[in-house]
mmCIF file of C-alpha atoms in Angstrom:
data_model
loop_
_atom_site.group_PDB
_atom_site.id
_atom_site.type_symbol
_atom_site.label_atom_id
_atom_site.label_comp_id
_atom_site.label_asym_id
_atom_site.label_seq_id
_atom_site.Cartn_x
_atom_site.Cartn_y
_atom_site.Cartn_z
ATOM 1 C CA MET A 1 41.652 85.702 37.785
ATOM 2 C CA ALA A 2 44.072 88.438 36.907
ATOM 3 C CA ASP A 3 44.497 91.397 39.218
ATOM 4 C CA GLY A 4 42.421 94.345 38.079
ATOM 5 C CA SER A 5 39.814 92.179 36.371
ATOM 6 C CA ASP A 6 36.381 93.737 36.242
ATOM 7 C CA THR A 7 34.921 90.568 37.775
ATOM 8 C CA THR A 8 37.300 90.395 40.758
ATOM 9 C CA LEU A 9 35.494 91.030 44.039
ATOM 10 C CA THR A 10 37.028 93.576 46.372
ATOM 11 C CA ALA A 11 36.082 94.719 49.875
ATOM 12 C CA GLU A 12 33.947 97.541 48.438
ATOM 13 C CA GLN A 13 32.255 95.340 45.833
ATOM 14 C CA THR A 14 29.823 92.776 47.198
ATOM 15 C CA PRO A 15 27.711 90.557 45.006
ATOM 16 C CA GLU A 16 24.107 91.690 44.714
ATOM 17 C CA ASN A 17 21.139 89.565 43.855
ATOM 18 C CA ALA A 18 20.176 89.800 40.223
ATOM 19 C CA PRO A 19 16.872 91.656 39.709
ATOM 20 C CA ASN A 20 13.962 89.349 38.897
ATOM 21 C CA GLY A 21 13.033 91.449 35.847
ATOM 22 C CA LEU A 22 16.485 90.927 34.360
ATOM 23 C CA VAL A 23 16.400 87.186 35.031
ATOM 24 C CA SER A 24 12.909 86.813 33.569
ATOM 25 C CA GLY A 25 13.906 88.818 30.481
ATOM 26 C CA ILE A 26 16.859 86.515 29.847
ATOM 27 C CA LYS A 27 14.733 83.401 30.463
ATOM 28 C CA SER A 28 12.035 84.705 28.127
ATOM 29 C CA PHE A 29 14.526 85.346 25.317
ATOM 30 C CA ALA A 30 16.115 81.917 25.721
ATOM 31 C CA ALA A 31 12.726 80.179 25.735
ATOM 32 C CA GLY A 32 11.592 82.024 22.630
ATOM 33 C CA HIS A 33 14.705 81.227 20.619
ATOM 34 C CA GLY A 34 15.467 77.602 21.438
ATOM 35 C CA GLY A 35 18.074 78.416 24.075
ATOM 36 C CA ALA A 36 20.732 81.099 24.239
ATOM 37 C CA LYS A 37 24.329 81.929 25.040
ATOM 38 C CA ALA A 38 25.517 85.203 26.509
ATOM 39 C CA VAL A 39 28.550 87.442 26.306
ATOM 40 C CA ILE A 40 28.961 90.029 29.069
ATOM 41 C CA GLU A 41 30.650 93.309 28.178
ATOM 42 C CA TYR A 42 31.788 95.862 30.754
ATOM 43 C CA VAL A 43 30.582 99.320 29.692
ATOM 44 C CA GLY A 44 31.991 101.598 32.376
ATOM 45 C CA LYS A 45 29.712 103.554 34.714
ATOM 46 C CA ARG A 46 26.651 102.262 32.879
ATOM 47 C CA GLY A 47 27.402 98.748 34.127
ATOM 48 C CA ALA A 48 27.442 95.630 31.987
ATOM 49 C CA ARG A 49 25.790 94.714 28.708
ATOM 50 C CA ILE A 50 24.532 91.161 28.347
ATOM 51 C CA VAL A 51 24.380 90.218 24.671
ATOM 52 C CA LEU A 52 22.147 87.175 24.192
ATOM 53 C CA VAL A 53 22.443 85.045 21.068
ATOM 54 C CA GLY A 54 19.616 82.574 20.490
ATOM 55 C CA GLU A 55 20.059 79.173 18.897
ATOM 56 C CA ASP A 56 18.044 80.438 15.926
ATOM 57 C CA GLY A 57 20.475 83.330 15.310
ATOM 58 C CA ALA A 58 18.328 86.082 16.823
ATOM 59 C CA TRP A 59 20.047 88.334 19.331
ATOM 60 C CA ALA A 60 19.181 90.948 21.917
ATOM 61 C CA ASP A 61 20.783 92.704 24.817
ATOM 62 C CA GLN A 62 20.035 93.559 28.429
ATOM 63 C CA PHE A 63 21.830 95.845 30.867
ATOM 64 C CA ALA A 64 22.862 95.060 34.431
ATOM 65 C CA ASP A 65 24.385 97.239 37.143
ATOM 66 C CA ASP A 66 27.734 95.441 36.905
ATOM 67 C CA THR A 67 29.357 92.255 35.636
ATOM 68 C CA VAL A 68 28.720 90.385 38.889
ATOM 69 C CA VAL A 69 24.965 91.000 38.647
ATOM 70 C CA ALA A 70 25.057 90.108 34.941
ATOM 71 C CA ARG A 71 26.729 86.762 35.628
ATOM 72 C CA GLN A 72 24.299 86.003 38.457
ATOM 73 C CA ALA A 73 21.312 86.800 36.237
ATOM 74 C CA CYS A 74 22.587 84.506 33.479
ATOM 75 C CA ALA A 75 23.239 81.723 35.989
ATOM 76 C CA LYS A 76 19.733 82.036 37.468
ATOM 77 C CA ALA A 77 18.244 82.051 33.961
ATOM 78 C CA GLY A 78 20.222 78.952 32.961
ATOM 79 C CA VAL A 79 22.085 80.698 30.136
ATOM 80 C CA THR A 80 25.721 79.828 29.426
ATOM 81 C CA VAL A 81 28.123 82.779 29.542
ATOM 82 C CA GLU A 82 30.892 82.718 26.946
ATOM 83 C CA ASN A 83 34.224 84.247 27.941
ATOM 84 C CA ALA A 84 34.664 86.120 24.678
ATOM 85 C CA TRP A 85 33.234 86.574 21.205
ATOM 86 C CA GLU A 86 34.178 83.285 19.564
ATOM 87 C CA ARG A 87 33.898 82.936 15.800
ATOM 88 C CA GLU A 88 31.236 80.230 16.055
ATOM 89 C CA LEU A 89 29.022 82.441 18.183
ATOM 90 C CA MET A 90 29.395 85.400 15.825
ATOM 91 C CA ASP A 91 28.646 83.205 12.812
ATOM 92 C CA GLN A 92 25.456 82.080 14.527
ATOM 93 C CA MET A 93 24.103 85.670 14.789
ATOM 94 C CA ARG A 94 21.603 86.739 12.145
ATOM 95 C CA PRO A 95 20.991 90.519 12.154
ATOM 96 C CA SER A 96 17.513 91.586 11.073
ATOM 97 C CA ASN A 97 16.891 93.568 7.895
ATOM 98 C CA ASP A 98 15.904 96.568 10.024
ATOM 99 C CA LEU A 99 19.298 96.501 11.732
ATOM 100 C CA TRP A 100 21.112 96.365 8.387
ATOM 101 C CA ARG A 101 19.081 99.381 7.214
ATOM 102 C CA SER A 102 19.836 101.376 10.346
ATOM 103 C CA MET A 103 23.567 100.607 10.063
ATOM 104 C CA ALA A 104 23.541 101.686 6.400
ATOM 105 C CA ARG A 105 21.877 104.997 7.286
ATOM 106 C CA ARG A 106 24.543 105.714 9.909
ATOM 107 C CA THR A 107 27.361 105.014 7.464
ATOM 108 C CA MET A 108 25.839 107.123 4.715
ATOM 109 C CA ALA A 109 25.141 110.017 7.089
ATOM 110 C CA ARG A 110 28.840 110.508 7.892
#
C-alpha cells in the first residue's frame, strides 16, 4: 500500500472489531437483494461510508468509524469490497423514483 493511504495501519491506529449492528445491517441488505458488493469511501472525521449495491440494482449506505472497521464489517458479512467505482458496478445501480425526485428538487432550488 502507498504511504499515506487511509487504510495503512500506524502505531496510533489499531484495528477495532466491527460493531455487530453494522455487520447485521450489511448482511440483511445483502440477503434481501440477492447478494451485494461494497465500495468504501473515506469521509474525513465522520469516518467511512460503505455504499452497498445489491445484485438487483438497489443500493444503500452505512457508516463506520473508519475504513478499517468498514472493511472488517464487510468481511464478516461476506460482502466483497470493490477498490473503486467501476463502470459495471455503477451501471448495476438503479436509483429509486423518490431519489430522482429529490435530486431534481435540489437542482431546481439553486
